[in-house]
Short mmCIF file of C-alpha atoms in Angstrom, two decimals:
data_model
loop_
_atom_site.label_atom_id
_atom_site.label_comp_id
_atom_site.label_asym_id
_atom_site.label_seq_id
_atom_site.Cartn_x
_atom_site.Cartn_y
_atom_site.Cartn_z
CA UNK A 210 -47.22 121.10 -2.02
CA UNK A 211 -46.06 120.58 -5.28
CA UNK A 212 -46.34 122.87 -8.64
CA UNK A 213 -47.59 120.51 -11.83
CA UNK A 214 -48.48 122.97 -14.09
CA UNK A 215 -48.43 126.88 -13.98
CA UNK A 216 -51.91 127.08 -12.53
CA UNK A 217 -52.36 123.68 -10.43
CA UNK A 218 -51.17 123.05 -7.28
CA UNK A 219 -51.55 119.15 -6.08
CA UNK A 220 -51.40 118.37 -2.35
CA UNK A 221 -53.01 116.35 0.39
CA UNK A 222 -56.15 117.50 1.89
CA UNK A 223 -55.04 117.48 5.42
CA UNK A 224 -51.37 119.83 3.97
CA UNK A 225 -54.25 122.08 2.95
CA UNK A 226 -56.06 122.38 6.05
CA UNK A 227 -52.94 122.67 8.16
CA UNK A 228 -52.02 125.36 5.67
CA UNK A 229 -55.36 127.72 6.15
CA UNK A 230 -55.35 126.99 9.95
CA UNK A 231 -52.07 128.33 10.32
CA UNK A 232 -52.72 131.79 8.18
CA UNK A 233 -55.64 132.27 10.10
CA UNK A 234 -55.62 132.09 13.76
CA UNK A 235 -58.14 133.89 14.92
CA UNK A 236 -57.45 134.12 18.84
CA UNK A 237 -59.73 135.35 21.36
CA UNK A 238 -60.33 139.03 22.93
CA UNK A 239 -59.68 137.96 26.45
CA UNK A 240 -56.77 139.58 28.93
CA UNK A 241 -57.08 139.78 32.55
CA UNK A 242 -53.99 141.69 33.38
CA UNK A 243 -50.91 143.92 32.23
CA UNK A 244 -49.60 141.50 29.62
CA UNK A 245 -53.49 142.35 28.36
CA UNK A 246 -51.75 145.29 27.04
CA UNK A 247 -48.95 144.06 25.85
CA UNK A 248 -51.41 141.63 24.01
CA UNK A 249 -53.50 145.03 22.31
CA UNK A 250 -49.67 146.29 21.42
CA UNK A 251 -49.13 143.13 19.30
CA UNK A 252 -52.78 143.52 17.98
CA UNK A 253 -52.44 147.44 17.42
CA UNK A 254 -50.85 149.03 13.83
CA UNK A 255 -46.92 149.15 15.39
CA UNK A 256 -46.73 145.06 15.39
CA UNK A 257 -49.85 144.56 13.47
CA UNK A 258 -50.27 140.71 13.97
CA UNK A 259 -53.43 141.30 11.60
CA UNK A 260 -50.73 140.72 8.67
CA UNK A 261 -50.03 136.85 10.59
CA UNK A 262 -53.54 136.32 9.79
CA UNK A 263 -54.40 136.74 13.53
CA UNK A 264 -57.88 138.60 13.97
CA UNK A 265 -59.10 139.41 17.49
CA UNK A 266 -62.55 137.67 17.81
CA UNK A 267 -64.98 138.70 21.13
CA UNK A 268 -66.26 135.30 21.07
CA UNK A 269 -64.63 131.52 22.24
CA UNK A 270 -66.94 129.97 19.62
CA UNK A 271 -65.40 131.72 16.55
CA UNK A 272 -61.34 131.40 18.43
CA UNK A 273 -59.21 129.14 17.54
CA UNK A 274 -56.55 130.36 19.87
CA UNK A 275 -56.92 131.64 23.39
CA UNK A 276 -54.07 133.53 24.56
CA UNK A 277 -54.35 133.81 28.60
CA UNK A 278 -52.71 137.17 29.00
CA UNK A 279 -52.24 137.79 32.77
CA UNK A 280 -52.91 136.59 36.12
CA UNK A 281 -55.19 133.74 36.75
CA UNK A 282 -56.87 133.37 40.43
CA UNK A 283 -58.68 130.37 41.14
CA UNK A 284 -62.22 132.50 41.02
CA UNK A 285 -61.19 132.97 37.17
CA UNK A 286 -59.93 129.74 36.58
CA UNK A 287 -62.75 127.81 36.25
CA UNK A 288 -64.53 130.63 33.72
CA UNK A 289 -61.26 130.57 31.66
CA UNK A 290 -61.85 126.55 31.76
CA UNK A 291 -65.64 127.32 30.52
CA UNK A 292 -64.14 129.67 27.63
CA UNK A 293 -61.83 127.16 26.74
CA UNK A 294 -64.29 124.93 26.57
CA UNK A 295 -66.60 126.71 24.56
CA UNK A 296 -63.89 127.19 21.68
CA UNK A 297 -64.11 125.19 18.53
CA UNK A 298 -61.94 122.60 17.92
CA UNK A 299 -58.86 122.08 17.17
CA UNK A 300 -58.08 125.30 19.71
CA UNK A 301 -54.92 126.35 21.08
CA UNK A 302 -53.69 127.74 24.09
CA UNK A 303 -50.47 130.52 24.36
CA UNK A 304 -49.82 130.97 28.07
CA UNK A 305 -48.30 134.23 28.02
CA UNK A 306 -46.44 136.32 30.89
CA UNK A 307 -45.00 134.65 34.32
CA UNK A 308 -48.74 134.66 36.13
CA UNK A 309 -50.02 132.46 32.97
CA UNK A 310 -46.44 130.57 33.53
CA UNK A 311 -46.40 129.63 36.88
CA UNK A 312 -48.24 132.15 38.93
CA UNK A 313 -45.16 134.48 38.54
CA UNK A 314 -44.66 137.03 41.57
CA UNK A 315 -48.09 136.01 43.33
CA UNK A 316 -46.77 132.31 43.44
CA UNK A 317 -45.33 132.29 46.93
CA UNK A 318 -47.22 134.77 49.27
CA UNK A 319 -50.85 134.59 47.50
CA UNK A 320 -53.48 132.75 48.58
CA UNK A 321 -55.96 133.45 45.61
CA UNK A 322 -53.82 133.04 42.08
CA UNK A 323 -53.32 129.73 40.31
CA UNK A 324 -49.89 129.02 40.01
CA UNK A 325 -50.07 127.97 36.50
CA UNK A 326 -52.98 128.40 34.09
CA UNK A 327 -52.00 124.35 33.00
CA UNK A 328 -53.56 123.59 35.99
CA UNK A 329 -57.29 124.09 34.41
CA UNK A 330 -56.08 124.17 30.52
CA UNK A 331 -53.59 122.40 27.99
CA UNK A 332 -51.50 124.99 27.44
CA UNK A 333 -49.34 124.59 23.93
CA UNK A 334 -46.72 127.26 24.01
CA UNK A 335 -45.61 129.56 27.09
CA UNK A 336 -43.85 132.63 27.02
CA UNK A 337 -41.79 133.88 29.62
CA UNK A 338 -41.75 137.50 30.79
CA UNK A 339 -43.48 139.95 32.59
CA UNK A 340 -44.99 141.12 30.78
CA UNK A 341 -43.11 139.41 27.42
CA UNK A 342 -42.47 142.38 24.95
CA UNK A 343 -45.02 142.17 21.24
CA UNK A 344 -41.58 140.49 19.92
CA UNK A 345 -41.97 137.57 22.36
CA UNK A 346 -45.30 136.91 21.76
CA UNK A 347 -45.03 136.75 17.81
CA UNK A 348 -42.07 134.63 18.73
CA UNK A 349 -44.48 132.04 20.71
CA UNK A 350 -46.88 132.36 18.22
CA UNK A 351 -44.60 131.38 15.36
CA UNK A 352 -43.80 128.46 17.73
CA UNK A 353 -47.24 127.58 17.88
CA UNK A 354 -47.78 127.80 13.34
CA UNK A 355 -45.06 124.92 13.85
CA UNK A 356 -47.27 122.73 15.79
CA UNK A 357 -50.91 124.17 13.77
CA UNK A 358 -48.83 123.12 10.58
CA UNK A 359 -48.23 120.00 12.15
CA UNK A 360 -51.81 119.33 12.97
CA UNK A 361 -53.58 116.64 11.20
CA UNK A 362 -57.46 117.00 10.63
CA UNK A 363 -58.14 113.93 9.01
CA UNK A 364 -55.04 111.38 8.87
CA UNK A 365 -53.22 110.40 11.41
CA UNK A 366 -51.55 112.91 13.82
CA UNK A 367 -47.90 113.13 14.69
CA UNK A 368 -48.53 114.12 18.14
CA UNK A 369 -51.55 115.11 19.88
CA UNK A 370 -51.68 118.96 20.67
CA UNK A 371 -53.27 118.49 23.75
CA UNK A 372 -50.74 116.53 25.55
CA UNK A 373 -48.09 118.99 27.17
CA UNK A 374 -44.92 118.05 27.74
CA UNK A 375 -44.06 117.75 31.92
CA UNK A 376 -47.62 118.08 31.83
CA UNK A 377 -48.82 116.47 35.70
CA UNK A 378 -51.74 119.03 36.49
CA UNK A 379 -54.84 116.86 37.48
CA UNK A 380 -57.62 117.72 34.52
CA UNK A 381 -61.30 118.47 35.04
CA UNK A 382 -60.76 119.21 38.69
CA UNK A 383 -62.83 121.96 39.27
CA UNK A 384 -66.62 120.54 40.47
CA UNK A 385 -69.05 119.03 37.40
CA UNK A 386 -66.28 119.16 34.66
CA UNK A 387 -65.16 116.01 34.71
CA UNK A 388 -63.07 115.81 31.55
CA UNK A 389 -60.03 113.81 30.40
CA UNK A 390 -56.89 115.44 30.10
CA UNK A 391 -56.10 114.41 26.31
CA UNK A 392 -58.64 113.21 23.78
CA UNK B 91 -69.10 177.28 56.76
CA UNK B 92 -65.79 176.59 57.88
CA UNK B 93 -63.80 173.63 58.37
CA UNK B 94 -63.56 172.58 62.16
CA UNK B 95 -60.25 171.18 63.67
CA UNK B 96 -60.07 167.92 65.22
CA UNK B 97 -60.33 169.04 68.70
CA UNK B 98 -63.23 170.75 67.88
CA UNK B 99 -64.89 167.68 65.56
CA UNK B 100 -64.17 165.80 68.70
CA UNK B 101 -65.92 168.15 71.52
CA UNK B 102 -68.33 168.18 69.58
CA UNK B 103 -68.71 164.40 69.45
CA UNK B 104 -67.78 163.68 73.24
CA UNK B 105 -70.36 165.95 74.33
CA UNK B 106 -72.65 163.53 73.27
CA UNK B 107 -71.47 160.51 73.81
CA UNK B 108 -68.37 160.33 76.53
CA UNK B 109 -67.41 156.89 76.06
CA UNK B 110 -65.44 158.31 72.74
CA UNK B 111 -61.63 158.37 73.16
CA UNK B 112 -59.44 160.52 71.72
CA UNK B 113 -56.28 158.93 70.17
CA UNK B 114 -53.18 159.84 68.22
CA UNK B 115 -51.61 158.05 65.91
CA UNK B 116 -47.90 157.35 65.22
CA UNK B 117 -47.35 159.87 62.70
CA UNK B 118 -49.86 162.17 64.52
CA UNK B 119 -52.99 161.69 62.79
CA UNK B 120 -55.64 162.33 65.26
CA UNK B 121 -58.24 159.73 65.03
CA UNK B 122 -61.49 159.16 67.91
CA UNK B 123 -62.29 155.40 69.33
CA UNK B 124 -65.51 154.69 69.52
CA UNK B 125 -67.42 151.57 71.58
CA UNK B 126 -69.22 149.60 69.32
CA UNK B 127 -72.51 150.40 71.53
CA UNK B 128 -72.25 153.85 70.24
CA UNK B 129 -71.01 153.52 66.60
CA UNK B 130 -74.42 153.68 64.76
CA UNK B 131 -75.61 156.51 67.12
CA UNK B 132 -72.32 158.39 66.46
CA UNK B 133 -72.06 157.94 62.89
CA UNK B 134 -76.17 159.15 62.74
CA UNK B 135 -74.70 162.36 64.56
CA UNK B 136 -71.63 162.73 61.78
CA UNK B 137 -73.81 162.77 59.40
CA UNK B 138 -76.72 164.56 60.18
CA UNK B 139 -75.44 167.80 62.55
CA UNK B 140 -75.29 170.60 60.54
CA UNK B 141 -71.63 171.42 62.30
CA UNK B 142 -70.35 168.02 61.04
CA UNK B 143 -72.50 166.96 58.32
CA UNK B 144 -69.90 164.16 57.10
CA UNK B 145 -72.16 163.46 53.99
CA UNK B 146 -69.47 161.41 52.80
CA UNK B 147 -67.89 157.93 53.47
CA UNK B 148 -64.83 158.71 51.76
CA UNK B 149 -63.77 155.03 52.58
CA UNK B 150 -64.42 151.87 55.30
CA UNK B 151 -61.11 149.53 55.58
CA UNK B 152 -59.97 147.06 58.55
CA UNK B 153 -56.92 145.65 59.90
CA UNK B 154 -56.01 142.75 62.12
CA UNK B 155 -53.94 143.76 65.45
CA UNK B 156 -52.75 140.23 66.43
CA UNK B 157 -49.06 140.74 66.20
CA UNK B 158 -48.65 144.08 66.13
CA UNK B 159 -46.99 146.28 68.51
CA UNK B 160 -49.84 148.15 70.08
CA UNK B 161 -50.39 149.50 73.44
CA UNK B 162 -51.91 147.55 75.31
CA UNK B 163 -51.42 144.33 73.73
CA UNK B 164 -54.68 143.47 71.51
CA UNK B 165 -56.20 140.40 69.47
CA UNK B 166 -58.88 142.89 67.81
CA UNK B 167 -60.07 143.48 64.46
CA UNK B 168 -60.23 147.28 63.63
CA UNK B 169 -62.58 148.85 61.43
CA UNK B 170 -61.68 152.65 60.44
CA UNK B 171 -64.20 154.73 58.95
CA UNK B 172 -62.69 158.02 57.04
CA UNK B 173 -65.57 160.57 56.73
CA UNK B 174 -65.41 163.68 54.55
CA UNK B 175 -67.99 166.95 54.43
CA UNK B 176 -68.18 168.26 51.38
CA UNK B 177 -69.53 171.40 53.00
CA UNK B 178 -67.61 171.73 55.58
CA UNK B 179 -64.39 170.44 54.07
CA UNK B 180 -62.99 168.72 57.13
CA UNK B 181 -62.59 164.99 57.81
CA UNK B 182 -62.63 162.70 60.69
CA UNK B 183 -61.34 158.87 61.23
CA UNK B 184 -63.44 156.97 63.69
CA UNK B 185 -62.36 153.56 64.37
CA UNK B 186 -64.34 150.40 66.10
CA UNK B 187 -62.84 147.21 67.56
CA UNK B 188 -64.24 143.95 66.65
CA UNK B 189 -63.10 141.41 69.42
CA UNK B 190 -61.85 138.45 67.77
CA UNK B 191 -64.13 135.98 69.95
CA UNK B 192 -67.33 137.96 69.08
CA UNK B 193 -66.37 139.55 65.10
CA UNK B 194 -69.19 141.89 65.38
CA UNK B 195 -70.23 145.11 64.49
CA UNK B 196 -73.48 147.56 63.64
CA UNK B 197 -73.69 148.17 60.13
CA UNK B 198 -73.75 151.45 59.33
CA UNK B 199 -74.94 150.85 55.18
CA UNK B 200 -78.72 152.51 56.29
CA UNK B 201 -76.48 155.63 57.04
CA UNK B 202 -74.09 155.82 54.46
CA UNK B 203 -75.22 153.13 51.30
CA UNK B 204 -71.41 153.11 49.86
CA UNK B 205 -70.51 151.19 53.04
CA UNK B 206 -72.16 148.18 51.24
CA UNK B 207 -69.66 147.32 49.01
CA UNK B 208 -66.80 148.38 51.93
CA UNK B 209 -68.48 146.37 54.58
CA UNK B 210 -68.51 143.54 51.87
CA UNK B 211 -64.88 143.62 51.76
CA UNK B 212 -63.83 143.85 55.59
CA UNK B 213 -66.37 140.94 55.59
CA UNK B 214 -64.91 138.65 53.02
CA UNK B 215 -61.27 139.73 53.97
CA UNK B 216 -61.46 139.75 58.31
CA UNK B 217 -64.46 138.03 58.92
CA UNK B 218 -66.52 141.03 60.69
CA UNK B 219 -69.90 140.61 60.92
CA UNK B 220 -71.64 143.38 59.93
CA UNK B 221 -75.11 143.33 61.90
CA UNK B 222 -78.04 144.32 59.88
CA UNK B 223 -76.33 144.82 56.32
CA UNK B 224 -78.74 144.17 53.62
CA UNK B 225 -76.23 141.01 52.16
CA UNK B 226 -73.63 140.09 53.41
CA UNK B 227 -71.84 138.12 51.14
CA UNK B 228 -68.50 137.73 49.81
CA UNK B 229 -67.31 140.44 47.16
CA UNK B 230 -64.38 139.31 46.04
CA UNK B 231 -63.18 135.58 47.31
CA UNK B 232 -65.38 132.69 45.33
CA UNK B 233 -68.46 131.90 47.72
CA UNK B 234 -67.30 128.65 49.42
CA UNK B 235 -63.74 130.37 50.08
CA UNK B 236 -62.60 128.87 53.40
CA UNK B 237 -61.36 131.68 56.13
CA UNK B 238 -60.65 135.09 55.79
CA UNK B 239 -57.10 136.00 54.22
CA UNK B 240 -55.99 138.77 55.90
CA UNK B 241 -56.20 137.44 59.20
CA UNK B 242 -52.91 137.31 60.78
CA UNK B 243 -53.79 133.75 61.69
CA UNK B 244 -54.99 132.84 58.40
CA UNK B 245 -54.09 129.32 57.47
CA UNK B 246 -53.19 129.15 53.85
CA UNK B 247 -55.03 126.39 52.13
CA UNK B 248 -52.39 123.91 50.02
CA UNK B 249 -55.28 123.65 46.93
CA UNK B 250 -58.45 125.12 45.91
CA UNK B 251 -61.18 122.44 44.86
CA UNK B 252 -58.12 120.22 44.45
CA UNK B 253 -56.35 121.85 42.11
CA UNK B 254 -53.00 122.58 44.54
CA UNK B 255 -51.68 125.80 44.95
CA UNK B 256 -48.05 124.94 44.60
CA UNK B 257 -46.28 123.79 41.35
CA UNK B 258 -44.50 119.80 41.41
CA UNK B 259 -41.16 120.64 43.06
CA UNK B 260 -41.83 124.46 43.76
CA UNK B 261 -41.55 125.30 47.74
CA UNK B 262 -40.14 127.97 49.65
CA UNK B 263 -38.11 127.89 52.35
CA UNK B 264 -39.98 131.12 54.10
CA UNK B 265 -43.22 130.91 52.14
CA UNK B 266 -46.62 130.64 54.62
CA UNK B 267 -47.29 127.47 55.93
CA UNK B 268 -50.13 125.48 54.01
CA UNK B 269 -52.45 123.89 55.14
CA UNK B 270 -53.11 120.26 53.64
CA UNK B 271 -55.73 119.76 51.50
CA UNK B 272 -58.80 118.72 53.04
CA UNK B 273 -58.08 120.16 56.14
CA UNK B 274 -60.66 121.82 58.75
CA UNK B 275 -60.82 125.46 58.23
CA UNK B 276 -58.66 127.93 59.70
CA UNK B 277 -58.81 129.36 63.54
CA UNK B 278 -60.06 132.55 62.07
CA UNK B 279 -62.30 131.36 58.94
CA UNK B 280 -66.00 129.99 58.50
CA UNK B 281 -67.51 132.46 61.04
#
């Protein structure tokens, strides 16, 4: 953005929309386990993520951001799938806490968690920890205003936010969602 | 009024129905056996004697015994049931063996309704069948869940609607033992 005059600001359309997406990511009420509270923490007055622009919304349609806060099983895996699904586009996805990760301590002995919630969703930014402190997940989530900032609406996109990086999980593989990985 | 001990709570009981064993557990916790002929008429007298009058299932659980050091050697499921009078204030554990070969047992729901939910679980879990529960469904697994987990014998399944359960590259050297994808259920599932 550049400053012509005192009182007009020139820049490109898409700058702009990048610019309001990122001050207001509005992510979704949605936690199924410990780093759930870890998640209200960051939302609650001591961290305050309300001042990031971030507003808690209680439904996918109005989210831009889903943060999957806690263990996954495979029973939940294809509702988070429908959630993510349901959210407006562009959407983003913070995989926060080792069960989000990887499946964390349930990954070797269980026989009902997902060992990874990038199995059923592209997941953008992942924080380690179990459950990551209210510091680590305003840490992803200034890692993720990189890539909203980096978004383009209506030119041409750097890089598509969809595509993870050592991404192999096979996509739409839970029964009637057939869906490509990337669009 | 007044709280009976076990040895009483079990006279009681045995006077009715002699096929009840007395037993003792390992860190002496009496506990009675009872023959799954009698379970539904034994419960019926829990409840309902005015000397007993266990209103309360305080809670229904089960356990596999392949594998474990019991005397005499068994393949059974157990089923405990821990009743409670809130009269009385005494309790009692009854426990019923489900062979493995035939997984069956009386429901005792039209006695107690919170074994429902219970008999649910030891359902979706062990694979008992609960005869004459009003649905017996899975509670907690997804519907078309292969096997019942906490089977000693369970064979863990290597995905779920082909999604795998294991990461690219992760394995453990003494993790279970998965079984492919695809594969025929488990010894102890689908029953």
């Amino acid at each position: 953005m550049k400053a012509a005059e005192d009182s007009i600001v020139t820049t490109a359309v898409d700058e702009f929309l990048a610019w309001g997406k990122e001050h207001s990511l509005f992510y979704l009420l949605f936690a199924t386990a410990c780093c759930g509270i870890e998640l209200m923490q960051t939302g609650g007055p001591r961290y305050d993520v309300d001042r990031l622009g971030m507003i808690p919304r209680a439904t996918p349609r109005q989210s831009d951001l889903m943060i999957v806060a806690g263990t996954i099983t495979h029973k939940m895996a294809s509702r988070v799938r429908t959630l993510w699904e349901q959210m407006t586009e562009p959407r983003w996805v913070v995989s926060m806490g080792s069960c989000a990760n990887s499946g964390g301590p349930f990954s070797k002995w269980s026989y009902s968690v997902l060992n990874g919630v990038d199995k059923y969703i592209p997941v953008d930014v992942y924080i380690p920890g179990c459950p990551p402190r209210p510091e680590a997940l305003i840490d992803g989530v200034m890692a993720l205003r990189e890539r909203v900032r980096r978004y383009r609406t209506l030119g041409i996109r750097d890089r598509d936010p969809y595509v993870v990086a050592g991404h192999e999980a096979p996509f739409g593989s839970h029964p009637g969602k057939e869906r490509e990985a990337t669009r | 009024m007044s709280a009976l001990p076990f040895s009483e709570l079990a006279a009681r009981i045995r006077a009715r129905f002699p096929a009840v064993a007395e037993r003792m557990s390992e860190n002496r916790q009496p506990w009675l056996l009872v023959p799954a002929a009698d379970l539904l008429a034994v419960c019926q007298l829990c409840r309902d004697d005015p000397e007993l009058d266990f209103a309360s299932l305080c809670d229904l659980t089960g356990w596999d015994l392949l594998r474990y050091p019991a005397q005499p050697p068994s393949d059974a499921i157990v089923v405990a049931y821990y009743l409670h009078s809130l009269r009385h204030r005494h309790h009692l554990t009854l426990k019923a063996l489900a062979p493995r070969a035939c997984c069956t047992l009386p429901s005792v729901s039209a006695i107690w309704p919170a074994a429902i939910a219970f008999e649910r679980e030891v359902y979706d879990l062990l694979g008992v069948q609960f005869s004459g529960h009003p649905r017996l469904t899975r509670i907690l697994l997804p519907e078309d869940w292969e096997g019942h987990p906490l089977r000693k014998d369970y064979a863990y399944p290597a995905a779920y609607h082909g999604v795998p359960h294991a990461r690219a590259g992760q394995w453990f050297e003494d993790g279970p033992a998965r079984a492919p994808a695809g594969a025929a259920p488990p010894a102890g599932g689908a029953a």
